[in-house]
Structure formats: structure tokens, C-alpha cells
Amino acid sequence: LSLDATFEQSEDNLRSPICCIMGHVDAGKTKLLDCIRGTNVQGGEAGGITQQIGATYLPAEKIRERTKPDATLKVPGLLVIDTPGHESFANLRSRGSGLCDIAILVVDIKCGLEQQTIESLNLLKMQNTKFIIALNKVDRLFGWKKCPNAPIKKALKQQSEDVLNEFNIRLTQIITQFKEQGLNRELYYTSKKMGETFSIVPTSAISGEGIPDLLLLLVQWTQKTMVEKLTYSNEVQCTVLEVKVVEGHGTTIDVIFVNGVLHEGDQIVGPIVTTIRALLTPHPMEELRVKGTYLRHNEVTASMVIKITAKGLQHAIAGTSLYVVRPDHDLEDVKEAAMADMKAVMRRIDRSGEGVYVQASTLGSLEALLHFLMSPDVNIPIGGIGIGPVHKKDVMKAGVMLEKKREYATILAFDVVVSQEAAELAKAVNVKIFSADVIFHLKRKFEAYIDELKEEKKTEAAAHAVFPCVLKILPKCIFHRKNPILLKVDVLEGIVKVGTPICIPQKDFIDIGEIASIENNDKPVQIAKKGQEVTIKIVGTNDEEKQKMYGRHFELDHELVSHISRESMDVLRANDWDELSREERTLVEKLEYIFKMNGAS
Ligand code: GDP
């Protein structure tokens, strides 16, 4: 697609930067969002978790109200993504790269860098997204004097020496932790030079200290250093956030509209080709998900989160880019560009086709999940993928693995609903479905299942494993000659276990039955080892064996050995080999050789 350069690249022609919030759980991401928006979602929602996708638009004048009346703001406003955290960030991608212009990484000043802080850092690095560090919860420093909504320098001036001491100690520790991650970060106001190094802003999401600094730095940093990225372009850049049915509108899509201009009547291309019926936006300073009327527009200019109504949107896929066909564009070229996103994800699938079936809510979350599953330390092979709710057809696709590798007849469902029909079918055909809305939990569930299968196999195998033994019958200790044969033996070599088939290694092997019980000094035992004298009871497992009799088919000077078949050898090698001593292994090989020479099965 050609980029029409009708818009001049200049600081006077900028779109609003898009900002998202990352950090460890409980660092204060939601509270900080509330504070920025001036709402109280954290208090109102169950567990403080925000589930829906949305964004808040802060127009420049609102930012000025919160900061300085004379602040130089060149961008029209700031678009803040409402869903904090990894998964939403991973989904906020556009044409293969990160969609956020800037991020806020929230760090609890009392906890420092935590596991998810590091994970966030890695994601930010991966998508090459610049970030500001909100060193949050300063009001929790012991003795902190609240200065609601004050700039941080002003607030710090009000604090006692003790508070300042604690602040400095914790700050230094956290700066060191960032250094350990290879990042050189300092308090933002220690230098006039704006940039990555000077990006720590102490904040309180409760009493608002440092929030003016955070807002101002977000805007001023982006408008100064990202001019190219933020300059308006004619090329529409737009990603589908959510596909949903709205009463009166049919299936609509919420899109994050990063750049360009959209009009009613524009032809758009995603997985479908359609025409925009209506462009709807939320009111400024409100969220898209707050119920109410929408503003309808003939034309909208980025950046915005907008709702689009059109025919055929039920085929849209969250996480994919939308393209607009202009008069000078070739529809086929545009369609191809639209498919590129999907194809990039498809390419990740194991070519052998052997692997689990992975289903996620959006293309972005699917991509994040695949990325995780295929990383070297997880390494779960993927046989198929899908987006959206799990239906019967997905279970059928996963079921193909039942014949090949049972453990892969599995659906890992990430953040999607499983239809009841699908669940029933899965149960009936024995396809496992694991659902979770945290990627890591899916991995844990799947691994636990694999372990369970392994255990099952081992138990099954144990029944077939035959340990090697050579037994010498002791004279005057034949208590019963025929089924059950009861006699006392000296374990010459190897291990005797209950369940071991016993034979007489003559020219033709004479199978005499299985060991039903072992007694050592009148006590029943499961196992006896070389050098022990034990009484064994041998029971015939078929009519022929039941006929075998001491004195007729075998004598005192015959050795009794375990009958090791080819199959039981394989089982032994696969499961218990490590448990055998070197001597025992040699014995297995010796017996195996004898059996082979005698043509036994
Ligand atoms: P999230 O998991 O990162 O979204 O964290 P929340 O925003 O839900 O905050 C976790 C807890 O920390 C809540 O009880 C908040 O009220 C509290 N909290 C968040 N920010 C601050 C802050 O700046 N100061 C204090 N004292 N508490 C905070």
C-alpha cells in the first residue's frame, strides 16, 4: 500500500499518543488508571479486575487542567488503554508490531521489581515500546504527609527528613534492580534531557501526588521524541479490539484507530470486505463500555477507539488489522495485506501436524500464546489453531490426534467460552479441554495432565514388567507339588516379585505359572532379592500350566527362572532400567540371550 504523503511531518500535525499500563499484580495499575481518568473502577469491580477492553481519551485541555495551564501540548490528547496487563498489551499490536506508543510500568516503591515487572520489561523490549516508570504508593512511606494531586517535587518538599531518607533508600535499591536488568533509569526531574534514562516518576494513585508529572511527561516525551510515529498519515492504521453484538446495531467491532481518517461509507477489509455503516465514538472522558448513547460521526481522525457498524462484521477477528480501500487502491492487494497478519500466525504451526489444538479469543492473544508454548523452555507442539469460542468442529479437529498421540488430543482454550455441545462431544470422544485466562495456568494444567498420563502408563507397564531371577529349589522344602506349587527357594540371582511368570529353562521352556505370593520368615513380602531364602507360591495361569507338577515336569536340580518375553524386556528397559543394579542388568541380558537361543517368545 502506498502512503499518500499529503500530511506534512511536523510537530503541528500530530495525533494523540496511545498509552498502556503494565506491571506486577497489585502494583496499582488499575488505581492509577482510575486516578488518571478521575473515575473509580478499581473500587467498583469484583476483585478490582477490569475485564472489558476499552480506552479513555484525555483531551489536551483536560491534561492542562490537571497539570499546568501554560503547558505546551502539541498533541490533541492522550489515549489511555483501559485494560492493564500483559495479555491486553500482547493483543495491542498492529501489523506485526506493538501498537502502544508508550507504556507506564508501575512499580510498587515498597516491593521493587517483581516477577511480572520483569515479564513486562521483556514484553516491552520485545515490542520495542518506550516506557515511563511510575514508582507508585509513595504515600505508604512511613510518615508521608499527603499533598493531594501535587507535583512530586512540591510534595517531597513537604516531607520530613525520615520520609525522605526512606524514599531515597528505596529509590536507590530500585535503580540498582533496573541496572541488574541492564537498564539505566533515574528520577525524571534530575535532568532537563528528556529520554529513557530520566523516566522514573514517583506517584501515589490514592492521593494523586506525582500524577501531574506523569501526565505531562507522557505527553511531552512522546510529542518531542516520536514526531515521525505520531504524525498524521492518510494511511489508515486500525486494529480490531473486540467483536460484539450490540442491540440495534447487530455485530459491531470496537477498533483502536491509530492513524489516518475514516469516513462513513469507506470500504474496509479485514477477513471480510464491507462498507462502514456508522462510526460511533464514546464521549470524551468516558469509556466506550459505559452504557449510553454514542456520538455518530461522518468522519473521524485518529487516535480514537471507535465502534464500527457494518454488514458481515460477525466474521471480523479481534487482533487483526483493518484496511481501507481508497479509489487508487487495488482491492486484491488490500485483501492480501489483510491476510498477511493471519498468515504470519499460521506459519508458526508445527508442519508435522502433531500437537495440541490452541484456541484463543483474539489473533493477538493467540500469537502471544503460541509464542509462549513454542518457547524453548515450554516447547509444547501445536497441531492446530482457532480464534473465538470453542465449537464442535474444533473438538473434531483436536480429536484427529486421538489415533496418533493421545496426549495431544487436547484443546488449550485461552480466554474463550467452550460451547456446551463442544464440551459434551469432547467428553464423549475423550478430547481434553483446558481453559484458562492466564497463559501460565494453561501450561500448568497441560503439564499436570501429561504427568498424569505418564504415571498411568507406568502403572500399566508395571503389570507387564518382569524382573529377572534365578531360583534354586531347596531340598525337603516342597510343600505342594501341583497347582498351586508351594516350595522354598534360594534366590541365586536377580529379583523375585509377586506376579513374575516362572519357567524351567529346558530345551523347550516349561512354564509353570506365576508367583502369587512370597513369604520371608513367615511374613508375606512383595519382593525378595539375591541371597534370600523365601517360600513362593506358584499358580498356573492356564490349563497347561495348572498341570505342571514337581517330580514329573521338573526336579530338584532344575533352576527356576523368570520368563522374560520380548515385550516385557521392552517395558523393563523403558521404565525400570535405572532401578536395576549392573549385575541385574547383566542377568536380564543373559536370560534374554538364553530365551532367544531357545526360540522362546
Ligand atoms: P493492580 O493489580 O496493579 O491493578 O493493582 P490495584 O490498582 O488493584 O491496586 C492494588 C491495591 O493497592 C489496591 O488495594 C489499591 O487500593 C492499592 N493501591 C494502589 N495504588 C496505591 C497507592 O498509590 N497508594 C496506596 N496506599 N495504595 C495503593
XYZ file of C-alpha atoms and ligand atoms in Angstrom:
629
model
C 0.000 0.000 0.000
C 1.336 3.380 -0.907
C 1.436 6.045 1.719
C -0.017 9.293 0.477
C 2.270 11.957 1.821
C -0.265 14.741 1.880
C 0.300 15.298 5.562
C 3.392 17.150 6.419
C 5.606 15.651 9.068
C 5.721 18.343 11.695
C 5.093 18.924 15.357
C 1.944 20.812 14.430
C 0.339 17.811 12.862
C 0.333 15.130 15.500
C -2.200 12.540 16.518
C -2.786 11.522 20.147
C -0.264 9.064 21.569
C -1.571 5.706 22.764
C -0.546 4.633 26.221
C -0.942 1.394 28.128
C -0.186 0.304 31.681
C 1.921 -2.656 32.772
C 3.341 -4.004 35.998
C 3.137 -6.632 38.718
C -0.219 -7.568 40.212
C -1.210 -5.156 42.996
C 1.372 -2.566 41.989
C -1.573 -0.211 41.442
C -2.207 -0.313 37.681
C -5.987 -0.124 37.971
C -5.886 2.510 40.658
C -3.500 4.585 38.597
C -5.822 4.350 35.612
C -8.696 5.486 37.833
C -6.648 8.349 39.059
C -5.710 9.423 35.541
C -9.311 9.177 34.396
C -10.821 10.535 37.570
C -13.117 7.510 37.917
C -13.303 4.680 40.363
C -13.293 1.382 38.572
C -10.937 -0.314 40.984
C -13.353 0.139 43.881
C -16.427 -0.891 41.918
C -15.371 -4.066 40.157
C -15.125 -7.532 41.599
C -11.603 -8.045 42.869
C -10.620 -4.808 41.187
C -10.075 -6.590 37.894
C -11.030 -4.811 34.708
C -12.189 -7.303 32.140
C -13.574 -5.450 29.183
C -11.450 -3.800 26.615
C -11.753 -0.081 26.243
C -9.812 3.108 26.312
C -10.055 6.580 27.772
C -9.393 9.643 25.769
C -7.990 12.642 27.614
C -8.219 15.785 25.524
C -5.320 18.232 25.828
C -7.356 20.783 27.776
C -8.172 18.215 30.452
C -4.485 17.423 30.751
C -3.740 21.128 31.088
C -6.338 21.409 33.850
C -4.607 18.622 35.736
C -1.067 19.901 35.174
C -0.112 23.448 34.216
C -2.352 25.932 32.452
C 0.557 27.006 30.269
C 1.875 23.535 29.361
C 2.930 23.219 25.728
C 0.813 20.410 24.379
C 1.164 19.726 20.695
C -0.805 16.514 20.607
C -4.592 16.780 20.669
C -4.813 14.492 23.676
C -3.833 11.166 25.129
C -5.497 7.816 24.545
C -5.111 5.509 27.531
C -5.901 1.818 27.129
C -8.165 0.660 29.953
C -7.080 -2.924 30.336
C -3.822 -3.124 32.168
C -1.539 -6.131 31.988
C 0.384 -8.467 29.731
C -2.354 -10.140 27.757
C -4.001 -6.960 26.595
C -0.636 -5.488 25.764
C 0.223 -8.531 23.686
C -3.052 -8.080 21.842
C -2.392 -4.434 21.148
C -0.408 -4.975 18.056
C -0.657 -3.603 14.620
C 0.746 -5.215 11.525
C 3.140 -7.312 13.493
C 4.482 -4.686 15.879
C 3.416 -3.040 19.102
C 0.541 -0.634 18.889
C 1.171 1.413 22.015
C 3.326 4.441 21.550
C 4.295 4.500 25.171
C 3.707 2.493 28.335
C 3.597 3.169 32.038
C 5.403 0.496 34.024
C 4.016 0.579 37.557
C 6.408 -0.434 40.334
C 5.374 -0.542 43.988
C 8.016 1.528 45.798
C 7.835 -0.838 48.773
C 8.234 -4.018 46.683
C 10.605 -3.049 43.906
C 10.924 -5.183 40.779
C 8.803 -8.326 40.947
C 8.255 -11.308 38.657
C 5.620 -9.685 36.463
C 7.581 -6.433 36.370
C 10.391 -8.377 34.723
C 7.932 -10.133 32.398
C 6.505 -6.729 31.447
C 10.000 -5.443 30.800
C 10.633 -8.361 28.457
C 7.405 -7.742 26.555
C 8.184 -4.043 26.268
C 11.632 -4.875 24.949
C 10.188 -7.397 22.506
C 7.794 -4.838 21.036
C 10.345 -2.082 21.331
C 7.980 0.137 23.331
C 9.326 3.040 25.386
C 8.045 3.339 28.937
C 7.846 5.603 31.949
C 8.232 4.099 35.403
C 5.565 5.090 37.917
C 7.176 4.473 41.298
C 3.823 4.065 42.958
C 2.455 4.119 46.506
C 4.784 6.846 47.805
C 2.033 7.690 50.296
C 2.829 4.402 52.021
C 6.252 5.604 53.101
C 6.071 5.841 56.857
C 5.010 9.339 57.940
C 4.121 10.567 54.436
C 2.260 13.867 54.503
C -0.458 13.860 51.873
C -0.466 16.661 49.303
C -3.355 15.653 47.037
C -2.617 15.899 43.340
C 0.539 17.898 43.890
C 3.518 17.733 41.552
C 6.002 15.330 43.101
C 8.803 17.836 43.800
C 6.375 20.010 45.696
C 5.077 17.007 47.632
C 8.573 15.833 48.535
C 9.413 19.278 49.912
C 6.655 18.833 52.485
C 8.101 15.579 53.817
C 10.200 15.068 56.944
C 13.813 14.012 56.784
C 12.881 10.448 57.802
C 10.427 10.104 54.948
C 12.972 11.493 52.508
C 15.583 9.063 53.820
C 13.310 6.083 53.297
C 12.338 7.406 49.879
C 15.984 7.716 48.831
C 16.960 4.293 50.133
C 14.110 2.596 48.275
C 14.699 4.611 45.134
C 18.394 3.665 45.112
C 17.521 -0.007 45.589
C 15.095 0.066 42.690
C 17.536 1.900 40.431
C 20.021 -0.887 41.210
C 17.418 -3.523 40.345
C 16.861 -1.847 36.972
C 20.639 -1.830 36.444
C 20.601 -5.585 37.046
C 18.145 -5.777 34.153
C 20.568 -3.825 32.009
C 18.575 -0.589 32.277
C 19.893 2.742 33.400
C 16.993 4.654 34.936
C 16.902 7.840 37.049
C 14.336 10.212 38.527
C 12.868 12.112 35.618
C 13.427 15.588 37.051
C 17.118 15.203 37.721
C 17.838 16.271 34.169
C 16.231 18.533 31.597
C 17.166 15.928 28.995
C 14.010 14.051 28.283
C 14.523 10.442 27.414
C 14.628 6.856 28.505
C 17.215 7.406 31.231
C 15.232 10.047 33.047
C 11.914 8.338 33.319
C 11.148 7.488 36.943
C 8.117 9.367 38.295
C 7.172 8.810 41.954
C 3.383 8.657 42.285
C 0.502 7.906 44.551
C -2.561 6.573 42.826
C -4.540 7.224 46.010
C -3.715 10.800 46.869
C -2.547 11.839 43.415
C 0.961 13.113 44.138
C 3.090 12.897 41.001
C 0.129 12.333 38.666
C 0.537 15.779 37.053
C 4.184 14.930 36.419
C 3.253 11.569 34.919
C 0.679 13.054 32.526
C 2.945 15.857 31.451
C 5.921 13.587 30.911
C 3.812 11.153 28.881
C 2.664 13.869 26.533
C 5.834 15.910 26.323
C 8.105 12.938 25.845
C 6.029 11.439 23.076
C 5.448 14.702 21.217
C 9.128 15.511 21.380
C 10.716 12.176 20.507
C 8.092 10.381 18.417
C 7.205 13.025 15.889
C 7.508 10.648 12.977
C 5.369 7.972 14.532
C 2.759 10.470 15.714
C 2.403 12.456 12.519
C -0.956 12.086 10.828
C -0.954 9.882 7.826
C -3.506 9.183 5.143
C -2.905 5.527 5.532
C -5.415 4.135 7.955
C -3.917 2.093 10.748
C -6.575 0.316 12.701
C -6.773 -2.836 14.842
C -9.878 -4.740 15.889
C -10.091 -4.933 19.679
C -13.378 -6.702 20.106
C -16.200 -8.129 18.022
C -19.557 -7.886 19.771
C -23.269 -7.780 19.243
C -24.955 -4.525 20.254
C -28.704 -4.260 20.378
C -29.982 -2.272 17.467
C -26.670 -2.425 15.613
C -26.077 -6.146 15.048
C -22.475 -7.316 15.230
C -20.169 -4.353 15.711
C -16.452 -4.039 16.118
C -14.548 -1.885 18.550
C -11.364 -0.806 16.901
C -8.378 1.092 18.049
C -7.824 3.567 15.369
C -4.189 4.570 15.452
C -3.722 6.726 12.413
C -5.487 8.192 9.392
C -9.047 9.305 8.723
C -12.151 7.134 8.464
C -15.461 8.079 6.850
C -18.887 6.607 6.827
C -19.193 4.658 3.602
C -15.492 3.691 3.475
C -14.869 0.218 2.131
C -12.953 -1.752 4.764
C -11.096 -5.038 4.502
C -10.272 -7.483 7.250
C -11.072 -11.146 6.918
C -14.196 -9.652 5.229
C -14.844 -6.859 2.769
C -17.620 -4.486 3.826
C -18.704 -0.856 3.966
C -18.816 1.265 7.113
C -22.426 1.961 8.036
C -21.774 4.098 11.110
C -18.804 5.413 13.042
C -19.548 5.757 16.717
C -17.385 7.166 19.479
C -17.772 7.443 23.200
C -17.969 10.848 24.793
C -14.650 12.347 25.852
C -13.528 11.319 29.357
C -15.868 8.369 29.306
C -15.264 4.811 28.479
C -16.589 3.018 25.484
C -18.112 0.414 27.714
C -20.111 2.787 29.850
C -23.646 2.303 28.601
C -25.234 5.210 26.897
C -25.621 6.864 23.586
C -22.801 7.091 21.172
C -21.802 10.072 19.111
C -22.207 9.401 15.417
C -19.663 10.851 13.002
C -19.341 11.322 9.254
C -15.623 11.305 9.682
C -13.163 10.549 12.483
C -9.496 11.278 12.810
C -7.074 9.133 14.809
C -6.264 8.316 17.537
C -9.519 7.051 18.862
C -11.280 3.948 19.980
C -14.343 3.714 17.784
C -17.192 1.392 17.254
C -17.926 0.484 13.653
C -21.213 -0.903 12.443
C -21.415 -2.654 9.104
C -22.731 -5.795 7.458
C -20.838 -9.037 7.906
C -18.840 -7.999 10.955
C -19.506 -11.324 12.643
C -16.601 -12.561 10.513
C -14.198 -9.953 11.865
C -11.401 -11.260 14.070
C -10.141 -9.441 17.135
C -6.480 -8.610 16.887
C -6.334 -8.256 13.116
C -5.748 -5.037 11.223
C -8.424 -3.323 9.176
C -7.532 -1.824 5.849
C -9.368 0.851 3.922
C -9.753 0.702 0.171
C -9.176 4.112 -1.418
C -10.039 4.853 -5.053
C -6.441 4.348 -6.174
C -6.067 1.012 -4.348
C -6.456 -2.405 -5.874
C -8.910 -4.426 -3.789
C -6.965 -7.657 -4.290
C -3.757 -6.059 -2.983
C -5.594 -4.798 0.062
C -7.104 -8.213 0.697
C -3.683 -9.774 0.513
C -2.294 -7.270 3.008
C -5.188 -8.072 5.339
C -4.435 -11.787 5.151
C -0.768 -11.257 5.957
C -1.465 -10.974 9.694
C -3.288 -14.286 9.799
C -0.661 -15.984 7.722
C 2.131 -14.823 10.000
C 0.402 -16.641 12.851
C -0.382 -19.737 10.767
C 3.264 -20.117 9.868
C 4.073 -20.872 13.465
C 2.225 -24.171 13.462
C 4.182 -27.380 13.520
C 4.325 -28.721 9.986
C 4.060 -32.318 11.102
C 0.578 -31.502 12.324
C 1.192 -33.404 15.539
C 0.397 -31.317 18.534
C -2.256 -29.757 20.693
C -5.078 -27.559 19.408
C -4.822 -23.979 20.574
C -7.790 -21.657 20.712
C -7.715 -18.013 21.826
C -10.025 -15.025 21.900
C -8.097 -12.815 19.527
C -5.330 -13.023 16.994
C -3.059 -11.094 19.329
C -3.682 -13.349 22.315
C -3.302 -16.391 20.063
C 0.013 -15.083 18.917
C 1.138 -14.426 22.477
C 0.045 -17.934 23.479
C 1.816 -19.576 20.542
C 4.909 -17.575 21.289
C 4.853 -18.870 24.843
C 4.060 -22.511 24.016
C 6.787 -22.658 21.420
C 9.494 -21.037 23.524
C 12.380 -23.451 24.160
C 11.681 -23.958 27.864
C 7.986 -24.750 27.333
C 8.093 -26.446 23.950
C 4.576 -27.798 23.536
C 3.956 -28.744 19.890
C 0.955 -27.166 18.193
C -1.184 -29.069 15.717
C -3.949 -26.568 15.053
C -5.236 -23.118 15.971
C -8.506 -21.313 16.184
C -9.890 -17.937 17.242
C -13.123 -17.382 19.134
C -15.361 -19.748 21.137
C -14.652 -23.499 21.078
C -17.221 -25.261 18.896
C -17.826 -28.884 17.966
C -15.726 -28.538 14.842
C -12.709 -27.610 16.966
C -13.182 -30.692 19.122
C -13.337 -32.764 15.951
C -10.112 -31.230 14.696
C -8.365 -31.889 18.008
C -9.792 -35.417 18.007
C -7.654 -36.335 14.988
C -4.817 -36.741 17.461
C -6.596 -39.489 19.426
C -5.278 -42.097 16.999
C -1.798 -40.613 16.717
C -0.846 -39.240 20.105
C -3.459 -39.309 22.785
C -1.840 -36.593 24.868
C -2.220 -34.124 22.004
C -5.941 -34.738 21.638
C -6.231 -31.632 23.757
C -7.591 -28.114 23.345
C -5.857 -25.331 25.202
C -8.569 -22.685 25.380
C -7.331 -19.255 26.306
C -9.854 -16.655 27.363
C -12.671 -18.178 25.277
C -16.015 -19.823 26.016
C -16.499 -23.504 25.323
C -19.931 -24.209 23.862
C -21.934 -26.828 25.703
C -22.137 -29.008 22.613
C -18.378 -28.858 22.241
C -17.879 -29.785 25.880
C -20.242 -32.753 25.548
C -18.600 -34.012 22.387
C -15.158 -33.643 23.940
C -16.248 -35.715 26.900
C -17.747 -38.391 24.692
C -14.699 -38.826 22.463
C -12.143 -38.197 25.183
C -10.656 -34.936 23.941
C -9.420 -32.894 26.884
C -10.216 -29.191 27.055
C -8.205 -26.981 29.371
C -9.463 -23.427 29.842
C -7.717 -20.534 31.499
C -7.403 -16.827 31.155
C -3.811 -16.660 32.280
C -1.385 -18.201 29.799
C 0.812 -19.624 32.500
C -2.084 -21.553 34.042
C -2.781 -23.304 30.739
C 0.765 -24.554 30.647
C 0.489 -25.831 34.208
C -2.773 -27.647 33.523
C -1.445 -29.276 30.386
C 1.777 -30.364 32.061
C -0.090 -31.823 35.001
C -2.167 -33.820 32.506
C 0.943 -35.104 30.724
C 2.400 -36.209 34.061
C -0.830 -37.971 34.901
C -0.736 -39.842 31.595
C 2.879 -40.828 32.182
C 2.011 -42.146 35.612
C -0.887 -44.114 34.135
C 1.364 -45.621 31.505
C 3.895 -46.568 34.129
C 1.307 -48.346 36.244
C 0.040 -50.159 33.189
C 3.563 -51.082 32.244
C 4.454 -52.272 35.707
C 1.995 -55.086 35.216
C 3.986 -56.249 32.226
C 7.474 -55.706 33.567
C 9.178 -58.928 34.504
C 12.261 -58.733 36.643
C 14.967 -61.307 36.119
C 15.576 -64.011 38.713
C 17.194 -67.418 39.042
C 15.913 -69.591 41.887
C 17.266 -72.803 43.352
C 14.764 -75.185 44.908
C 15.777 -76.146 48.426
C 15.651 -79.858 49.265
C 12.925 -81.065 51.615
C 11.053 -77.855 51.171
C 8.492 -78.870 48.564
C 5.239 -78.240 50.369
C 2.863 -78.684 47.454
C 3.750 -80.284 44.113
C 0.973 -79.145 41.860
C -1.097 -76.067 41.326
C -0.554 -74.185 43.496
C 3.090 -75.200 43.679
C 4.478 -74.263 47.058
C 8.197 -74.501 47.699
C 11.126 -72.821 49.324
C 13.844 -71.369 47.140
C 17.192 -69.686 47.394
C 17.343 -66.543 45.237
C 20.557 -67.220 43.329
C 20.376 -64.127 41.173
C 18.163 -61.157 40.491
C 14.848 -60.083 41.992
C 11.696 -62.117 42.654
C 8.460 -60.187 42.592
C 4.871 -61.191 43.037
C 3.402 -61.603 39.548
C 6.572 -62.887 37.911
C 5.980 -65.741 35.435
C 8.240 -68.694 36.234
C 9.579 -71.313 33.886
C 12.124 -74.117 33.687
C 14.765 -73.235 31.134
C 14.968 -76.586 29.409
C 15.157 -77.235 25.728
C 11.541 -76.290 25.459
C 10.594 -73.868 28.129
C 8.226 -75.235 30.630
C 6.014 -72.512 32.009
C 4.768 -73.486 35.402
C 2.774 -70.404 36.447
C 3.044 -67.016 38.118
C 4.286 -66.178 41.583
C 1.138 -65.494 43.600
C 2.828 -64.785 46.914
C 6.187 -64.728 48.621
C 6.955 -65.376 52.274
C 10.144 -64.458 54.021
C 10.419 -65.884 57.562
C 6.664 -66.469 57.560
C 5.971 -62.875 56.621
C 4.383 -62.065 53.262
C 6.551 -59.822 51.098
C 6.195 -58.416 47.601
C 9.790 -58.823 46.653
C 12.903 -60.857 47.504
C 16.452 -60.294 46.456
C 19.590 -62.311 45.769
C 20.772 -64.295 48.765
C 17.386 -64.568 50.476
C 15.598 -67.846 51.111
C 11.862 -67.497 50.605
C 8.782 -69.610 50.182
C 6.939 -68.998 46.957
C 3.514 -69.963 45.760
C 3.209 -70.521 42.005
C -0.245 -70.530 40.435
C -0.958 -71.706 36.883
C -2.463 -69.048 34.676
C -3.819 -71.508 32.078
C -4.828 -75.158 31.913
C -1.454 -76.309 30.669
C 0.417 -74.602 33.497
C -2.022 -75.949 36.025
C -0.969 -79.486 35.044
C 2.718 -78.878 35.709
C 3.981 -80.898 38.624
C 7.106 -81.182 40.694
C 8.642 -84.615 40.238
C 7.224 -85.062 36.774
C 7.954 -81.908 34.769
C 10.789 -80.614 36.893
C 13.118 -81.861 39.595
C 15.158 -80.603 42.494
C 18.187 -79.837 40.372
C 16.254 -77.673 37.941
C 16.631 -73.950 38.296
C 13.531 -71.834 38.158
C 13.858 -68.599 36.187
C 11.567 -65.700 35.356
C 10.136 -65.928 31.881
C 11.206 -62.758 30.152
C 9.426 -62.119 26.881
C 10.456 -59.630 24.238
C 7.567 -57.393 25.284
C 8.408 -57.465 28.961
C 12.037 -56.727 28.106
C 10.986 -53.571 26.290
C 8.834 -52.490 29.204
C 11.671 -53.120 31.631
C 14.104 -51.121 29.526
C 11.663 -48.239 29.127
C 10.524 -47.930 32.729
C 12.650 -49.661 35.316
C 16.097 -49.962 33.811
C 17.571 -47.317 36.083
C 16.374 -49.168 39.156
C 18.351 -52.300 38.319
C 21.898 -52.859 39.512
C 24.593 -53.575 36.974
C 24.567 -57.212 37.982
C 20.807 -57.413 37.477
C 21.072 -55.817 34.074
C 23.658 -58.384 33.061
C 21.309 -61.087 34.256
C 18.464 -59.710 32.144
C 20.719 -59.793 29.152
C 21.858 -63.305 29.961
C 18.282 -64.560 30.283
C 17.265 -62.699 27.174
C 20.072 -64.449 25.337
C 19.099 -67.873 26.645
C 15.460 -67.296 25.674
C 16.448 -66.090 22.250
C 18.703 -69.110 21.659
C 15.840 -71.363 22.608
C 13.414 -69.615 20.342
C 11.070 -68.567 23.098
C 8.660 -65.718 22.522
P -3.241 -3.769 40.046
O -3.360 -5.219 40.353
O -1.855 -3.404 39.611
O -4.275 -3.228 39.089
O -3.427 -3.011 41.432
P -4.666 -2.173 42.004
O -4.793 -0.883 41.300
O -5.854 -3.058 42.040
O -4.134 -1.876 43.452
C -3.863 -2.888 44.382
C -4.089 -2.382 45.802
O -3.147 -1.357 46.083
C -5.458 -1.758 45.999
O -5.880 -2.080 47.273
C -5.207 -0.272 45.849
O -6.125 0.483 46.568
C -3.813 -0.148 46.428
N -3.068 0.963 45.844
C -2.852 1.183 44.531
N -2.114 2.280 44.352
C -1.864 2.793 45.579
C -1.148 3.932 46.068
O -0.569 4.737 45.317
N -1.120 4.097 47.414
C -1.708 3.231 48.276
N -1.614 3.468 49.569
N -2.382 2.151 47.860
C -2.473 1.936 46.528
